[in-house]
Amino acid sequence: PKDFWSWEDKDKAAFIKQQWFYRENGLWFYNNGNIEYVTDDHWFYLTHWHLDIGLPRFIDSDRDYFYLKKFAQDNKKCFGTLDIENRRGGKTYRSISSMYNKISKTQNANGGIQSKTNSDAEQIFEKLVYGWRKMVDYFKPVDIGIFPPKTELVFDTPIKRSSKIRVKDTRAVLNSKIDFKNVKAEAYDGIKLIDYYNDEFGKNT
């Protein structure tokens, strides 16, 4: 809400608690008289992840994509999913939104991005940074303070002192990050990733 920061503290706290509940559990709602469920990642994507045209709309195919993604995440025997679809279908935005949603609330977690070229991976990272810049404060963990991030978004103790109060932000930090690497197969060798997005690993032109 636009006037959120003018609310009473108890009302703000209750609203933020509700938002975190949806972020963790998803949401049931009525859609033109039909009951629908959106997963935690889908709710986050619809309500908080800004695309270059604003917030996304509810689309049945997106709902089904996030159902499959949640099934894969909950299945310990599943290594991941392959998303094969037409261009401009929103797969990149969905993937980086889910990655941010996971990494930005998890301790000691790494998320990685690769693409068919280094510049393509950088462009995807820039989209992620744009979504992070638009994010509400209560879904933004403490970061190291480099703006704008060029190669990695790091949720850790700030490396710079505040120009106003001359002290570092000492709130609890996640020690987590999202970055992108070059196209080499061994780029993430030895790095423990809890989320990984490989864009256009195979392309039919």
Tab-separated table of C-alpha atoms in Angstrom:
chain	number	residue	atom	x	y	z
A	1	PRO	CA	0.000	0.000	0.000
A	2	LYS	CA	1.238	3.480	-0.892
A	3	ASP	CA	0.524	4.868	2.584
A	4	PHE	CA	2.002	1.846	4.397
A	5	TRP	CA	4.717	3.740	6.287
A	6	SER	CA	2.157	6.140	7.747
A	7	TRP	CA	0.275	3.282	9.442
A	8	GLU	CA	0.378	2.623	13.167
A	9	ASP	CA	3.260	0.313	14.153
A	10	LYS	CA	0.932	-2.512	15.223
A	11	ASP	CA	-0.894	-2.377	11.892
A	12	LYS	CA	2.362	-2.437	9.950
A	13	ALA	CA	3.602	-5.399	11.998
A	14	ALA	CA	0.366	-7.333	11.409
A	15	PHE	CA	0.479	-6.657	7.663
A	16	ILE	CA	4.122	-7.715	7.360
A	17	LYS	CA	3.399	-10.898	9.323
A	18	GLN	CA	0.559	-11.700	6.906
A	19	GLN	CA	2.808	-11.059	3.912
A	20	TRP	CA	5.437	-13.426	5.294
A	21	PHE	CA	2.761	-16.083	5.812
A	22	TYR	CA	1.784	-15.889	2.140
A	23	ARG	CA	5.455	-15.893	1.147
A	24	GLU	CA	5.965	-19.150	3.022
A	25	ASN	CA	2.647	-20.876	2.282
A	26	GLY	CA	1.095	-19.435	-0.861
A	27	LEU	CA	-2.527	-18.276	-1.094
A	28	TRP	CA	-5.998	-19.647	-1.812
A	29	PHE	CA	-8.344	-17.153	-3.484
A	30	TYR	CA	-11.464	-16.901	-5.638
A	31	ASN	CA	-10.915	-16.075	-9.307
A	32	ASN	CA	-14.187	-15.284	-11.097
A	33	GLY	CA	-15.994	-17.704	-8.819
A	34	ASN	CA	-13.377	-20.452	-9.111
A	35	ILE	CA	-11.129	-21.280	-6.187
A	36	GLU	CA	-7.447	-21.092	-7.069
A	37	TYR	CA	-4.219	-21.798	-5.228
A	38	VAL	CA	-0.945	-20.042	-5.977
A	39	THR	CA	2.246	-21.455	-4.489
A	40	ASP	CA	4.605	-19.438	-2.297
A	41	ASP	CA	6.883	-18.644	-5.248
A	42	HIS	CA	3.948	-17.750	-7.489
A	43	TRP	CA	2.431	-15.431	-4.875
A	44	PHE	CA	5.799	-13.695	-4.474
A	45	TYR	CA	6.164	-13.354	-8.247
A	46	LEU	CA	2.669	-11.886	-8.720
A	47	THR	CA	2.729	-9.460	-5.832
A	48	HIS	CA	6.344	-8.336	-5.447
A	49	TRP	CA	8.497	-9.115	-8.484
A	50	HIS	CA	8.611	-6.210	-10.937
A	51	LEU	CA	9.112	-6.914	-14.627
A	52	ASP	CA	10.104	-4.236	-17.121
A	53	ILE	CA	6.355	-3.572	-17.576
A	54	GLY	CA	5.392	-3.678	-13.898
A	55	LEU	CA	3.975	-6.526	-11.837
A	56	PRO	CA	2.943	-9.688	-13.751
A	57	ARG	CA	-0.650	-10.793	-14.310
A	58	PHE	CA	-2.176	-14.075	-13.151
A	59	ILE	CA	-1.931	-16.549	-16.051
A	60	ASP	CA	-3.028	-20.191	-15.937
A	61	SER	CA	0.194	-21.395	-17.559
A	62	ASP	CA	2.245	-19.595	-14.897
A	63	ARG	CA	0.136	-21.248	-12.192
A	64	ASP	CA	0.864	-24.673	-13.697
A	65	TYR	CA	4.579	-23.849	-14.050
A	66	PHE	CA	4.836	-23.009	-10.364
A	67	TYR	CA	2.907	-26.166	-9.446
A	68	LEU	CA	5.506	-28.213	-11.321
A	69	LYS	CA	8.361	-26.252	-9.771
A	70	LYS	CA	7.051	-26.865	-6.256
A	71	PHE	CA	6.558	-30.579	-6.990
A	72	ALA	CA	10.168	-30.801	-8.195
A	73	GLN	CA	11.505	-28.910	-5.162
A	74	ASP	CA	9.612	-31.124	-2.732
A	75	ASN	CA	10.735	-34.335	-4.464
A	76	LYS	CA	14.146	-35.253	-3.048
A	77	LYS	CA	14.798	-37.539	-6.022
A	78	CYS	CA	14.295	-34.744	-8.571
A	79	PHE	CA	17.374	-32.835	-9.737
A	80	GLY	CA	15.445	-29.981	-11.360
A	81	THR	CA	13.195	-29.121	-14.293
A	82	LEU	CA	13.651	-28.301	-17.972
A	83	ASP	CA	11.463	-25.455	-19.209
A	84	ILE	CA	10.914	-25.617	-22.968
A	85	GLU	CA	8.644	-22.896	-24.335
A	86	ASN	CA	8.276	-20.091	-26.856
A	87	ARG	CA	10.198	-16.849	-26.606
A	88	ARG	CA	8.805	-14.036	-24.452
A	89	GLY	CA	6.971	-16.507	-22.236
A	90	GLY	CA	8.391	-15.072	-19.030
A	91	LYS	CA	10.620	-18.012	-18.051
A	92	THR	CA	13.573	-15.792	-17.095
A	93	TYR	CA	11.548	-13.518	-14.829
A	94	ARG	CA	9.844	-16.483	-13.161
A	95	SER	CA	13.178	-18.204	-12.551
A	96	ILE	CA	15.033	-15.232	-11.075
A	97	SER	CA	12.030	-14.278	-8.948
A	98	SER	CA	11.990	-17.781	-7.447
A	99	MET	CA	15.741	-17.675	-6.927
A	100	TYR	CA	15.574	-14.341	-5.124
A	101	ASN	CA	12.647	-15.550	-3.023
A	102	LYS	CA	14.635	-18.573	-1.876
A	103	ILE	CA	18.110	-17.085	-1.397
A	104	SER	CA	16.932	-13.870	0.291
A	105	LYS	CA	15.390	-15.791	3.207
A	106	THR	CA	17.949	-18.594	3.632
A	107	GLN	CA	21.148	-18.628	5.672
A	108	ASN	CA	24.433	-19.563	3.972
A	109	ALA	CA	22.833	-20.079	0.558
A	110	ASN	CA	24.147	-19.537	-2.967
A	111	GLY	CA	22.208	-19.037	-6.194
A	112	GLY	CA	23.883	-19.196	-9.600
A	113	ILE	CA	23.073	-18.020	-13.133
A	114	GLN	CA	24.584	-19.071	-16.473
A	115	SER	CA	23.518	-18.553	-20.081
A	116	LYS	CA	24.690	-19.290	-23.613
A	117	THR	CA	27.066	-16.295	-23.478
A	118	ASN	CA	28.613	-14.270	-20.676
A	119	SER	CA	26.783	-11.107	-21.771
A	120	ASP	CA	23.439	-12.944	-21.735
A	121	ALA	CA	24.101	-14.099	-18.165
A	122	GLU	CA	24.965	-10.516	-17.214
A	123	GLN	CA	21.678	-9.270	-18.695
A	124	ILE	CA	19.749	-11.812	-16.636
A	125	PHE	CA	21.598	-10.682	-13.517
A	126	GLU	CA	20.690	-7.068	-14.319
A	127	LYS	CA	17.018	-8.091	-14.430
A	128	LEU	CA	17.424	-9.679	-11.013
A	129	VAL	CA	19.017	-6.498	-9.661
A	130	TYR	CA	16.106	-4.469	-11.054
A	131	GLY	CA	13.639	-6.707	-9.200
A	132	TRP	CA	15.706	-6.366	-6.013
A	133	ARG	CA	15.788	-2.571	-6.327
A	134	LYS	CA	11.975	-2.502	-6.563
A	135	MET	CA	11.527	-4.888	-3.618
A	136	VAL	CA	9.749	-3.772	-0.437
A	137	ASP	CA	12.026	-3.232	2.550
A	138	TYR	CA	10.640	-6.112	4.621
A	139	PHE	CA	11.647	-8.598	1.899
A	140	LYS	CA	15.102	-7.051	1.482
A	141	PRO	CA	17.764	-8.581	3.736
A	142	VAL	CA	20.863	-6.625	4.742
A	143	ASP	CA	23.374	-6.461	1.868
A	144	ILE	CA	27.016	-5.409	1.640
A	145	GLY	CA	26.068	-1.989	0.299
A	146	ILE	CA	27.557	-2.014	-3.200
A	147	PHE	CA	25.168	-0.217	-5.554
A	148	PRO	CA	24.435	-1.208	-8.156
A	149	PRO	CA	25.716	-4.790	-7.835
A	150	LYS	CA	27.715	-5.699	-10.942
A	151	THR	CA	28.467	-9.414	-10.669
A	152	GLU	CA	26.925	-10.573	-7.396
A	153	LEU	CA	24.157	-9.605	-4.973
A	154	VAL	CA	25.532	-10.361	-1.524
A	155	PHE	CA	23.419	-10.504	1.634
A	156	ASP	CA	26.101	-9.979	4.249
A	157	THR	CA	27.593	-7.388	6.604
A	158	PRO	CA	27.885	-3.979	4.883
A	159	ILE	CA	31.441	-3.159	3.843
A	160	LYS	CA	30.893	0.589	4.066
A	161	ARG	CA	30.043	2.794	7.024
A	162	SER	CA	26.923	4.917	6.928
A	163	SER	CA	27.726	8.506	5.932
A	164	LYS	CA	25.147	9.703	8.453
A	165	ILE	CA	25.849	7.717	11.611
A	166	ARG	CA	29.414	6.525	10.900
A	167	VAL	CA	28.710	2.964	11.971
A	168	LYS	CA	28.031	-0.259	10.117
A	169	ASP	CA	24.603	-1.892	9.956
A	170	THR	CA	24.959	-4.739	12.454
A	171	ARG	CA	21.602	-6.440	11.966
A	172	ALA	CA	21.644	-10.198	11.483
A	173	VAL	CA	22.944	-11.142	8.030
A	174	LEU	CA	22.268	-14.189	5.877
A	175	ASN	CA	25.768	-14.758	4.492
A	176	SER	CA	24.083	-15.641	1.183
A	177	LYS	CA	24.446	-14.441	-2.392
A	178	ILE	CA	23.307	-14.652	-6.016
A	179	ASP	CA	25.822	-14.283	-8.841
A	180	PHE	CA	26.433	-15.208	-12.470
A	181	LYS	CA	29.354	-17.063	-14.013
A	182	ASN	CA	30.873	-17.542	-17.449
A	183	VAL	CA	29.721	-20.247	-19.858
A	184	LYS	CA	32.374	-22.783	-18.865
A	185	ALA	CA	30.989	-26.082	-17.577
A	186	GLU	CA	33.286	-25.956	-14.548
A	187	ALA	CA	32.407	-22.362	-13.565
A	188	TYR	CA	30.468	-23.466	-10.467
A	189	ASP	CA	32.679	-26.461	-9.733
A	190	GLY	CA	33.083	-26.853	-5.962
A	191	ILE	CA	30.393	-24.275	-5.126
A	192	LYS	CA	27.333	-25.488	-3.249
A	193	LEU	CA	24.241	-24.047	-4.945
A	194	ILE	CA	20.728	-24.359	-3.558
A	195	ASP	CA	19.290	-22.746	-6.707
A	196	TYR	CA	20.656	-22.622	-10.237
A	197	TYR	CA	19.311	-21.163	-13.481
A	198	ASN	CA	20.881	-22.155	-16.787
A	199	ASP	CA	19.295	-20.019	-19.486
A	200	GLU	CA	19.092	-21.303	-23.067
A	201	PHE	CA	21.307	-24.332	-22.490
A	202	GLY	CA	19.848	-25.649	-25.752
A	203	LYS	CA	18.207	-23.396	-28.333
A	204	ASN	CA	16.256	-24.208	-31.489
A	205	THR	CA	16.627	-21.165	-33.742
